[in-house]
Coordinates of C-alpha atoms in Angstrom, one line a residue:
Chain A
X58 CA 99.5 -20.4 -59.3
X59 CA 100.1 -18.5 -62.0
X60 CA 97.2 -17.0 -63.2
X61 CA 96.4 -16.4 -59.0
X62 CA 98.6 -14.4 -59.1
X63 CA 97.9 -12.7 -62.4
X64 CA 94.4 -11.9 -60.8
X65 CA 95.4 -10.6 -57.5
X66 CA 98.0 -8.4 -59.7
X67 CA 95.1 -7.5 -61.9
X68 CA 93.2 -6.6 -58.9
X69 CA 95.7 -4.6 -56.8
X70 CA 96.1 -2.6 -60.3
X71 CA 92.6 -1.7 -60.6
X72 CA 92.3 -1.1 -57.1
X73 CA 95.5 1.3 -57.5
X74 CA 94.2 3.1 -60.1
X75 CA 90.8 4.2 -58.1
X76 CA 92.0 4.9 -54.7
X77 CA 95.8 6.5 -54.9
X78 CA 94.4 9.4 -56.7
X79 CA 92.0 10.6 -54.0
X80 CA 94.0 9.4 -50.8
X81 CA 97.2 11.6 -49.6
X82 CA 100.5 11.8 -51.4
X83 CA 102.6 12.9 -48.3
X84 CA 102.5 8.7 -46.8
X85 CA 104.2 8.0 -50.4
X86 CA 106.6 10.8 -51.0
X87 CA 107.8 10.2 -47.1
X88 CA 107.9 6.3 -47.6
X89 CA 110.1 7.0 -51.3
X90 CA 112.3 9.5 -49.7
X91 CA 113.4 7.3 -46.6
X92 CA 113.6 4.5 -48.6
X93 CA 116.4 6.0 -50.7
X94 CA 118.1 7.7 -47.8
X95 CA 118.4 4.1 -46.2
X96 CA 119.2 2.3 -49.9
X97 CA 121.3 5.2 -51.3
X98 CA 123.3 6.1 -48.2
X99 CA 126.2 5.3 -50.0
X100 CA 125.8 7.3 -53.0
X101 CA 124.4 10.3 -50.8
X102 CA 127.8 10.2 -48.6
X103 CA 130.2 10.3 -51.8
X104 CA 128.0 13.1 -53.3
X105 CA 126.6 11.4 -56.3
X106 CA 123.3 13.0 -55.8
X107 CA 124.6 16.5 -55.2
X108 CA 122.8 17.2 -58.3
X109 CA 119.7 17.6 -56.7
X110 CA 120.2 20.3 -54.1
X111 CA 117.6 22.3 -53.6
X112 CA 116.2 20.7 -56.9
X113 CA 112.8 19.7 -56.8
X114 CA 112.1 16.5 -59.1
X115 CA 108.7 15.2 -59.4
X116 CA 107.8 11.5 -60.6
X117 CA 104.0 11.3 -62.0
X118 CA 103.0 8.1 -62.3
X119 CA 100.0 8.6 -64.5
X120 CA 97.6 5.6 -64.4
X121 CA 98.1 6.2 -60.8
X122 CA 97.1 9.7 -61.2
X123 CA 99.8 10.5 -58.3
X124 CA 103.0 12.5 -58.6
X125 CA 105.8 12.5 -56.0
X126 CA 108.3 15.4 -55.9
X127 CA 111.1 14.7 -54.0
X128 CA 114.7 17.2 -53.7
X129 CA 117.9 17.2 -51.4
X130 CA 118.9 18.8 -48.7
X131 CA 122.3 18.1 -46.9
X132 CA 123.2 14.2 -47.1
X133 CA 119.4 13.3 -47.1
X134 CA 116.8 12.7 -49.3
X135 CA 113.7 15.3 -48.9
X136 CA 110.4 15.6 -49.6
X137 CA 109.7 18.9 -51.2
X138 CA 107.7 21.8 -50.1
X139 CA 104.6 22.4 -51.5
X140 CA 105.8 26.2 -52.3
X141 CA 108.7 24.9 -54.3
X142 CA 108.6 24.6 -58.4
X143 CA 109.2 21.6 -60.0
X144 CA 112.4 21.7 -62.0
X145 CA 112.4 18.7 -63.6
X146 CA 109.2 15.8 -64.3
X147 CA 109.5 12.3 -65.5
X148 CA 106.0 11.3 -66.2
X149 CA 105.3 7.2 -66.9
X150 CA 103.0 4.5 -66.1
X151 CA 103.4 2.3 -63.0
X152 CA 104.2 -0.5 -64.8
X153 CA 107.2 1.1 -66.9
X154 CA 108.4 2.8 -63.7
X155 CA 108.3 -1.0 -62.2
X156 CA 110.3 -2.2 -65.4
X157 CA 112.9 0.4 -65.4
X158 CA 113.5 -0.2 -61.7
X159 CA 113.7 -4.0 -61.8
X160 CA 115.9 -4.0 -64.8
X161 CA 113.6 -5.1 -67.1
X162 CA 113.6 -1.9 -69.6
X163 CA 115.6 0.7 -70.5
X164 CA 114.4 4.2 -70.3
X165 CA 115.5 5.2 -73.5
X166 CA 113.8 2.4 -75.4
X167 CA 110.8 3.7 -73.2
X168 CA 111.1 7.4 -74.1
X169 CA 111.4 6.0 -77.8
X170 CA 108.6 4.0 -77.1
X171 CA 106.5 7.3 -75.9
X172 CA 106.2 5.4 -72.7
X173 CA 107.9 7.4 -70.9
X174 CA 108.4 11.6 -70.9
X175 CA 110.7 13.9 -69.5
X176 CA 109.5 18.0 -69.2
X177 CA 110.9 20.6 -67.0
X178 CA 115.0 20.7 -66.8
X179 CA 116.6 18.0 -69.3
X180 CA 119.6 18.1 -68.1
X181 CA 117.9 17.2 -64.0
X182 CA 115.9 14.6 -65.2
X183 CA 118.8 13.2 -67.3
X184 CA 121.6 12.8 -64.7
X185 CA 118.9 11.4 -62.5
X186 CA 118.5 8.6 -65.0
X187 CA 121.9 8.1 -65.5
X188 CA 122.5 8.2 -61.4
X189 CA 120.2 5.8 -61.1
X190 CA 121.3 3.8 -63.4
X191 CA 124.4 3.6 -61.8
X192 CA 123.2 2.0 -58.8
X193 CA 124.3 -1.5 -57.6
X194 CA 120.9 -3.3 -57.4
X195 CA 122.8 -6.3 -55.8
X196 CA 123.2 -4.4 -52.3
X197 CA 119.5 -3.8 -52.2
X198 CA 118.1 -6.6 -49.6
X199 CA 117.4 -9.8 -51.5
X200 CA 113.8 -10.0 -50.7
X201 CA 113.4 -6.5 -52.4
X202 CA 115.0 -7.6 -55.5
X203 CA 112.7 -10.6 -55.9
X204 CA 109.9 -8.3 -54.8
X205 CA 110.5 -5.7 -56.9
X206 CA 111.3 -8.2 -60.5
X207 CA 107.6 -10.1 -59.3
X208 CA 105.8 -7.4 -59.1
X209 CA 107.1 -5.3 -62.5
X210 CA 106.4 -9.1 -63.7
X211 CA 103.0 -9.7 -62.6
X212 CA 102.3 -5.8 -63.0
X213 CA 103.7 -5.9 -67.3
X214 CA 101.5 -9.0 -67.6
X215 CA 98.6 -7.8 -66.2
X216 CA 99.1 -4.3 -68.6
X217 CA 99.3 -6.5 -71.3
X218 CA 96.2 -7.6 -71.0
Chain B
X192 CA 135.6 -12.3 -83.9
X193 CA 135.5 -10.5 -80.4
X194 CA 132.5 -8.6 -79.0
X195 CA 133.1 -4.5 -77.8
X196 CA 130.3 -3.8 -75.5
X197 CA 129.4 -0.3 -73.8
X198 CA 129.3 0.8 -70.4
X199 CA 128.3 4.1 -69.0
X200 CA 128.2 2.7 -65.1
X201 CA 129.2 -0.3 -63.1
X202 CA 126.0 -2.2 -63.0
X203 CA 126.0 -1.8 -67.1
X204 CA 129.9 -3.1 -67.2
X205 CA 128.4 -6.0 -65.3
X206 CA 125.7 -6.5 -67.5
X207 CA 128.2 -7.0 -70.4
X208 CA 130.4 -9.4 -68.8
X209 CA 127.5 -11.4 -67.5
X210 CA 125.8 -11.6 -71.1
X211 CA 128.7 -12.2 -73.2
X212 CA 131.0 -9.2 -73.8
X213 CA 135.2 -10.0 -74.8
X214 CA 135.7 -6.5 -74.2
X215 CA 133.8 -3.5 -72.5
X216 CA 134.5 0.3 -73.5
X217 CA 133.8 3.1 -71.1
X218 CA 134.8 6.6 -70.6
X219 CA 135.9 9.2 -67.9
X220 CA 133.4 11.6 -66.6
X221 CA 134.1 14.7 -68.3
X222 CA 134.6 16.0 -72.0
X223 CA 137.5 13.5 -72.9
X224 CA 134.9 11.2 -74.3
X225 CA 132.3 11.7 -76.9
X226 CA 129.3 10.5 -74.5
X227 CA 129.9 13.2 -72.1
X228 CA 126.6 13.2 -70.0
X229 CA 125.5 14.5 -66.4
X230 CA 126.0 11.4 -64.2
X231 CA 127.1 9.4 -66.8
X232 CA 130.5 7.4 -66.8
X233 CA 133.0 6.4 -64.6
X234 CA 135.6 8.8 -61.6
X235 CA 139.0 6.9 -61.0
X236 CA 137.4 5.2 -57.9
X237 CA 134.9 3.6 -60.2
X238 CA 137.2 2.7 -62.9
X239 CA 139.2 1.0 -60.6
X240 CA 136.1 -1.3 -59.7
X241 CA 135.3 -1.8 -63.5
X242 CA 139.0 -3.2 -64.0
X243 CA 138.8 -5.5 -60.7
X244 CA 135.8 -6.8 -62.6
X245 CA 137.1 -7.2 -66.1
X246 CA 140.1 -8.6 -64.8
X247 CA 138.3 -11.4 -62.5
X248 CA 136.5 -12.0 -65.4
X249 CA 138.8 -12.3 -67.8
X250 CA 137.6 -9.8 -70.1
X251 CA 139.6 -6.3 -71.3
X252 CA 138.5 -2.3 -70.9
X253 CA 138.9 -0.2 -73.4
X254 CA 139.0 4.0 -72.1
X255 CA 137.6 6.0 -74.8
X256 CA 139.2 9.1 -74.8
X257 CA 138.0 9.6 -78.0
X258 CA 137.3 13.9 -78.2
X259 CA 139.5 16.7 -79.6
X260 CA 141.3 17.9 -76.8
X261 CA 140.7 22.5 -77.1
X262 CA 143.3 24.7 -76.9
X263 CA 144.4 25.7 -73.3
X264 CA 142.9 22.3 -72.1
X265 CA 145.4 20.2 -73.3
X266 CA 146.8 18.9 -69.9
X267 CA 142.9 17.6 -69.1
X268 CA 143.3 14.9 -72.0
X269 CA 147.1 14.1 -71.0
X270 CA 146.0 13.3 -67.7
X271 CA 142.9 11.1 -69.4
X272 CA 145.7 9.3 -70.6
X273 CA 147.4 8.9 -67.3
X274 CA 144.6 7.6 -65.7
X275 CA 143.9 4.9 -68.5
X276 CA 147.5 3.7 -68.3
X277 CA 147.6 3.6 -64.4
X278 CA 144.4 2.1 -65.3
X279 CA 146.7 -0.3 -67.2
X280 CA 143.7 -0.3 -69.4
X281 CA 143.9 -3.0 -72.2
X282 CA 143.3 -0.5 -75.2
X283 CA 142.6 3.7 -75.3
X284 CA 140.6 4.6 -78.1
X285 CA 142.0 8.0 -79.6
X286 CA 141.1 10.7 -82.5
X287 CA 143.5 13.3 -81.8
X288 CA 146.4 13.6 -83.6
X289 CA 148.4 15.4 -80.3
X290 CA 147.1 13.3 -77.9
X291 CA 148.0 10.1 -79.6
X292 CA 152.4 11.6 -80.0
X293 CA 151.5 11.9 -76.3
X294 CA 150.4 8.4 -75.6
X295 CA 153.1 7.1 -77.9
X296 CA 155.9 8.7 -76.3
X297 CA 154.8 8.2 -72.6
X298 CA 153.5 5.0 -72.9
X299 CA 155.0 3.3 -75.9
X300 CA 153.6 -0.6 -74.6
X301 CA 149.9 0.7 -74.5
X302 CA 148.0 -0.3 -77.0
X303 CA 146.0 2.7 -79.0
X304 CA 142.3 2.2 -80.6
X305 CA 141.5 4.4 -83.5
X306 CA 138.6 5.9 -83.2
X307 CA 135.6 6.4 -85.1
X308 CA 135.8 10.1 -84.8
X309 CA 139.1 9.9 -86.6
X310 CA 137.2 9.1 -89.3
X311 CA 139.6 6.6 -91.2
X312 CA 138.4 5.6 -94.2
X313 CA 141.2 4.6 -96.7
X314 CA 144.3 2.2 -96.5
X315 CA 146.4 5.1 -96.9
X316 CA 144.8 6.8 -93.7
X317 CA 145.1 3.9 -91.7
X318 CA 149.0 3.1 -92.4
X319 CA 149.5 6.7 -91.9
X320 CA 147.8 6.0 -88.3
X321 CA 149.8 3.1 -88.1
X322 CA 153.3 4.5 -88.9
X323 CA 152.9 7.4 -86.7
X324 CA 151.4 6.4 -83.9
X325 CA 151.7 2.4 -84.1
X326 CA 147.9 2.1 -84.1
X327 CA 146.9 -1.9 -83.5
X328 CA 143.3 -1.4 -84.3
X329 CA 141.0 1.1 -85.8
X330 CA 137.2 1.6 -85.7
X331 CA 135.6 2.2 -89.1
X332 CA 133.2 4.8 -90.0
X333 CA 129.3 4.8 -90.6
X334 CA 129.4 5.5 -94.2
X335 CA 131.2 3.0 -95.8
X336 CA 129.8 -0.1 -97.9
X337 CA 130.4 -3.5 -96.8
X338 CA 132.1 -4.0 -100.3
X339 CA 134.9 -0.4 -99.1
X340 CA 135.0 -2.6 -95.8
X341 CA 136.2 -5.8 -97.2
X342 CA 138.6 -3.6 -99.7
X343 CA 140.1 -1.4 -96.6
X344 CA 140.1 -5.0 -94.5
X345 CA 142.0 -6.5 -97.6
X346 CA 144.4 -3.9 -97.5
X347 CA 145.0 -2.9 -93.9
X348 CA 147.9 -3.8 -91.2
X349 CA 146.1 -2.7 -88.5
X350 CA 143.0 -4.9 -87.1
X351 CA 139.6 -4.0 -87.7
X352 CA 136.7 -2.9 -85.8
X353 CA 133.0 -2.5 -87.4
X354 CA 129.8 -0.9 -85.9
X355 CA 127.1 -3.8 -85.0
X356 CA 124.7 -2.2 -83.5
X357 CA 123.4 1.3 -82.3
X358 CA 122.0 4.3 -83.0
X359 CA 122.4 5.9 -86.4
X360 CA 123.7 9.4 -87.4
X361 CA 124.5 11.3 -89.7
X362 CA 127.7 9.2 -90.1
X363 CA 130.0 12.3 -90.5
X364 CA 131.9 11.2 -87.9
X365 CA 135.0 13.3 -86.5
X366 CA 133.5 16.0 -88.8
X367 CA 130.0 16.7 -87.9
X368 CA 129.5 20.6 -86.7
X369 CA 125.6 20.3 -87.3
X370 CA 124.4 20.4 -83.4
X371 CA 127.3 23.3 -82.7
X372 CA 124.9 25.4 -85.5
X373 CA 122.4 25.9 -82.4
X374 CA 124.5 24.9 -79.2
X375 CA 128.4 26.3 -79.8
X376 CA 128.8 22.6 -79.0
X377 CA 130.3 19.9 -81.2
X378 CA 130.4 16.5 -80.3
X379 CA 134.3 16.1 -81.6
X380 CA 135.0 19.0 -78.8
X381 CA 132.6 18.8 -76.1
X382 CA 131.5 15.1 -76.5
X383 CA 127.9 15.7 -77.4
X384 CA 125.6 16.4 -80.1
X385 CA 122.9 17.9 -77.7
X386 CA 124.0 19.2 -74.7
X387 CA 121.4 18.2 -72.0
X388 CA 121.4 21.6 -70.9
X389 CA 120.2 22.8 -74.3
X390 CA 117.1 20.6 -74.7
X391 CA 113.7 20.9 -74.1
X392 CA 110.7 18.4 -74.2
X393 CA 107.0 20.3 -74.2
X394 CA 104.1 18.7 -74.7
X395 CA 102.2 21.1 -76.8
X396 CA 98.4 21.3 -78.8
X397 CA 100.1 20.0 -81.9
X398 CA 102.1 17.0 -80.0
X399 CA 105.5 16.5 -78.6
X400 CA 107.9 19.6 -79.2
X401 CA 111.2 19.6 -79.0
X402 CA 113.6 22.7 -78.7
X403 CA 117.4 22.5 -79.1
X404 CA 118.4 26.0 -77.4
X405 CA 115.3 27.4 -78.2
X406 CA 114.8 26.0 -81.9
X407 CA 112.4 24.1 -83.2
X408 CA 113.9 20.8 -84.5
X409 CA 111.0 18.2 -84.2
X410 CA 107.2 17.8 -83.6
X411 CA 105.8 14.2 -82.8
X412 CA 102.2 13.2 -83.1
X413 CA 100.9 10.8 -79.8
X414 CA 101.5 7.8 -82.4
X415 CA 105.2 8.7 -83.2
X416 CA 108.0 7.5 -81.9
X417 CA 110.5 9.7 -80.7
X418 CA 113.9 10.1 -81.3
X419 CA 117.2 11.9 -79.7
X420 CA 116.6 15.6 -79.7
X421 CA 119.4 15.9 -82.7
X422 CA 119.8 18.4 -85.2
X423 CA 120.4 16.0 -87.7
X424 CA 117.3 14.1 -86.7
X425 CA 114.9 17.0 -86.7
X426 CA 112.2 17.6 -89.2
X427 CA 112.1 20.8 -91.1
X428 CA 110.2 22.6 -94.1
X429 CA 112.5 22.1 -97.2
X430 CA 110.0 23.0 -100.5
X431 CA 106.7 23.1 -98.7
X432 CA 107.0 19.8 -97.0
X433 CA 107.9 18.8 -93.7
X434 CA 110.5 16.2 -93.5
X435 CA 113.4 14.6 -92.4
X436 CA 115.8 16.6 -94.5
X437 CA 119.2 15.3 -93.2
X438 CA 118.5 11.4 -91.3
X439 CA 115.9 9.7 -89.9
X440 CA 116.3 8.6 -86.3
X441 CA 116.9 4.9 -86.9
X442 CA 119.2 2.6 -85.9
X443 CA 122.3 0.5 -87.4
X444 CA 122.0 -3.4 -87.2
X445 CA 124.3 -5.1 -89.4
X446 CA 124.3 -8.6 -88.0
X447 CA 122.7 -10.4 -90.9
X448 CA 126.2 -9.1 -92.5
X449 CA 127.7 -11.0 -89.7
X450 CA 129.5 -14.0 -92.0
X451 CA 130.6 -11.4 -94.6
X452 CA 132.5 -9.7 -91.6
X453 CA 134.0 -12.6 -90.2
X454 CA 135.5 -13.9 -94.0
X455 CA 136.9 -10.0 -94.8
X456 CA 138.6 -10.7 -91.5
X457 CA 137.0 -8.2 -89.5
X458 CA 138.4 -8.7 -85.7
X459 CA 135.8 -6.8 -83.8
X460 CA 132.0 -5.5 -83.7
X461 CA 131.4 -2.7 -81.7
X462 CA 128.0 -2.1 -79.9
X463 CA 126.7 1.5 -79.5
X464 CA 125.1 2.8 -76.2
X465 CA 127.0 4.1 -73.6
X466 CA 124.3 6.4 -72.8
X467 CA 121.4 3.2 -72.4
X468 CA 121.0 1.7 -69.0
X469 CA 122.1 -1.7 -67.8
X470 CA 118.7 -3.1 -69.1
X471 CA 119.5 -2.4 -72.6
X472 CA 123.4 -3.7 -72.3
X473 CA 121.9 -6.7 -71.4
X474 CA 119.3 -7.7 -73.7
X475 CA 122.0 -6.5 -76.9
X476 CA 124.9 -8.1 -75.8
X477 CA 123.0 -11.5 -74.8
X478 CA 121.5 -11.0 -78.8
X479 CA 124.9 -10.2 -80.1
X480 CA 126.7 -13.0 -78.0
X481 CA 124.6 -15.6 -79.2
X482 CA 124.6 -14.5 -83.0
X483 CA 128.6 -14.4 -83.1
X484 CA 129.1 -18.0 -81.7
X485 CA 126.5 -19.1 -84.2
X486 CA 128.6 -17.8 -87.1
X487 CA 131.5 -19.2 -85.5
X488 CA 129.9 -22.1 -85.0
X489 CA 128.2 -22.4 -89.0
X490 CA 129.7 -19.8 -91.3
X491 CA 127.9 -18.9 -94.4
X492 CA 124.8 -20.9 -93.1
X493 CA 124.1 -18.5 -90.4
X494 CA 120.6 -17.1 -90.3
X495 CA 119.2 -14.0 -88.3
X496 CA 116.9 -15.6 -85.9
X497 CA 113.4 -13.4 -85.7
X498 CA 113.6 -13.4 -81.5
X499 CA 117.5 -11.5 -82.2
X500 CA 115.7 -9.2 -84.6
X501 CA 112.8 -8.1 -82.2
X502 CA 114.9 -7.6 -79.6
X503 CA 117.4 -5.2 -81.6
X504 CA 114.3 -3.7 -83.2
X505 CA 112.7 -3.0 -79.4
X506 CA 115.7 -1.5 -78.6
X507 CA 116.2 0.6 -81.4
X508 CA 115.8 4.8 -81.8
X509 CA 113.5 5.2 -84.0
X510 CA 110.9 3.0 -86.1
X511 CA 112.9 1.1 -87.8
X512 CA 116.7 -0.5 -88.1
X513 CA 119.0 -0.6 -91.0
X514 CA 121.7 -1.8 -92.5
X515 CA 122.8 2.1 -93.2
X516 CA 125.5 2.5 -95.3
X517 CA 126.7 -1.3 -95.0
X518 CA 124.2 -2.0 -97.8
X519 CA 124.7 0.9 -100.6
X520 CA 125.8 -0.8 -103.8
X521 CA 126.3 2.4 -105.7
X522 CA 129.4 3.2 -103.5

């Protein structure tokens, strides 16, 4: 069961890694973006994310060869404009985005590591972290926790490889 | 011995209290507390949550409020101290001289933590602290030798509280004006040695770069490790050679010191990190848990155990952790 799984994570990563470059980045961006205006409502309502108004922050996930800039605009989550400038960039590889998200890893011992960068506005990408951090990952649906600690799972063992 | 764990959020308080910790420390979100950082630490509605949880828990808080308050900002730290005693936190953890009369005087039954950044290092200093303020603990410094501990533990009144874990410094704590060189900004006033603001990461030809207000401080190749964008940490030309001049970025681990701790009668190590994420609280405190109820449990025969080691060392700044000034026989 196991190691089915190992290979269909082994798969889906080499897979990743040849089409997500060439196909459209507006399906993800859009897809991130409502996914934390549903998740973060919350957090968006008490102004914890006020930070990024009219801020563009861009997240490059680099085996993927894909980055997704994302900003705020009122009480929303945005996608940002092609026109706009990237302020801030946090630049890492799927896997290490999975870990931080799941809980598995801390982004400083990743930034130690060199597994994970920062370039553009410190102080942006920085209180984004931290924000982040903050979140109560228990209120995200159940099935998306267990998702999300499989997948960064399957994904680390698979990169270990 | 009781376990002082950090928090910067909720979700990292939980952490500690799932994996172990007696007693979490966390910190307002402004420049009352030396780990002032954008989006970091806690607003009184959050507070409020992280003592519903301690309490249900049976665990204490600790509020750092642990910076120099600046003149014309006074009432800023008084009201830190408000909030921590409506708080009815179970220990503030003070440097400043003023603000601890203030404590004293307005809230004689709270119990007040010196801090590291006071920068105690004698008897003398401590019953001075002790006297005037009716300190019940205080927070050793960096730089002294576990033989000055066991002679200040010998010696003091007051409980003590010893760094376990964390990253390293310069260890001139409460005195340190080396960032404020390039910044204005001192940790001791403004609560941190590199403002955010002030930093810059660029990936150059010759490797990593990084700028503290436009200077220079540190180059990595792709095979280095990198380290917090410190002065002190920074590698300059001193006689030709390019070096670490001041400190290496490394980290303190003193638990193989653990059973000499526990027989000077040390009541407390203290974990660093209130700037790590909830992934990191968890992982050190679990290690640090499980190492303090084995010396509990066996005394002198305690031993590191290799998996505690690679976890601190994973989790460490730097390449390498050390047992920093703990482990200088000269002193």
């Amino acid at each position: 069961m196991v190691s089915i799984r190992k290979s269909i994570a082994r798969g889906g990563y080499r897979l990743g890694c040849r089409l997500l470059p060439v196909l459209p980045k507006w399906p993800g961006e859009l897809a991130l973006v409502k996914f934390l205006n549903v998740q973060l409502a919350e957090e968006l309502e008490e102004g914890e994310f006020d930070f990024l108004e009219g801020r563009v922050l861009e997240i490059a996930v680099i085996d993927f060869r894909i980055s997704l800039r994302m900003g705020k605009s009122g009480a929303r989550f945005v996608r940002a404009p092609a026109s706009a400038i990237t302020d801030a960039a946090i630049a890492a590889k799927a896997v290490d985005f999975l870990a931080i998200a799941s809980g598995r890893e801390d982004p400083d011992t990743l930034f130690f590591h060199r597994r994970l960068s920062i370039s553009g506005d410190t102080e942006l990408g920085l209180t984004a972290k931290n924000r982040l951090d903050a979140i109560d990952r228990s209120r995200l649906p159940q099935r998306a926790q267990r998702w999300l600690v499989l997948i960064a799972g399957a994904l680390a063992d698979a990169a270990a490889k | 011995m009781e376990l002082v764990c950090p928090a910067g959020g909720l979700p990292a308080l939980e952490a500690a209290i799932d994996n172990g910790a007696d007693a979490v420390y966390i910190g307002f979100n402004d420049d009352t507390n030396a780990r002032n950082f954008g989006g970091l630490n806690f607003n009184d509605r959050s507070a409020l949550r992280a003592l519903e949880r301690i309490r249900s828990r049976g665990r204490k808080l600790f509020v750092a409020i642990n910076t120099y308050a600046k003149p014309g900002s006074f009432s800023r730290w008084q009201a830190a101290v408000d909030r921590a005693a409506d708080l009815s936190a179970d220990a503030m953890i003070m440097a400043d001289i003023g603000l601890m009369e203030y404590a004293r005087d307005k809230y004689p039954k709270l119990s007040l933590h010196l801090s590291v950044q006071a920068s105690a290092t004698s008897v003398a200093a401590l019953e001075f602290y002790r006297r005037q303020f009716g300190i019940r603990r205080a927070v050793l410094p960096r730089v002294l030798s576990l033989k000055q501990v066991q002679q200040l533990a010998a010696g003091s009144r007051v409980e003590l509280e010893v760094f376990g874990f964390g990253s390293l410094c310069i260890m001139a704590e409460g005195r340190c004006h080396l960032s404020s060189y390039v910044t204005g900004e001192s940790p001791n006033l403004n609560g941190v040695c590199s403002p955010a603001r002030a930093v810059e990461w660029r990936n150059g030809a010759n490797g990593l770069e990084t700028r503290l207000n436009g200077v220079l401080i540190d180059r990595f190749a792709d095979n280095e490790n990198a380290g917090y964008p410190t002065l002190c940490k920074g590698r300059f030309v001193v006689d030709g050679k390019r070096q670490h001049a001041l400190e290496e970025p490394t980290s303190l681990n003193s638990m193989a010191l653990l059973p000499e701790l526990k027989a000077a009668g040390i009541q407390a190590i203290k974990l660093e990190g209130r700037q790590r994420s909830p992934a990191y609280v968890a992982q050190v405190v679990r290690t640090w848990r499980e190492a303090i109820d084995e010396v509990l449990q066996r005394g002198a025969d305690f031993l590191v155990k290799e998996r505690w080691r690679g976890t601190l060392a994973k989790n460490s700044e730097g390449k390498q952790t050390t047992l920093g000034a703990y482990d200088r026989p000269w002193q």
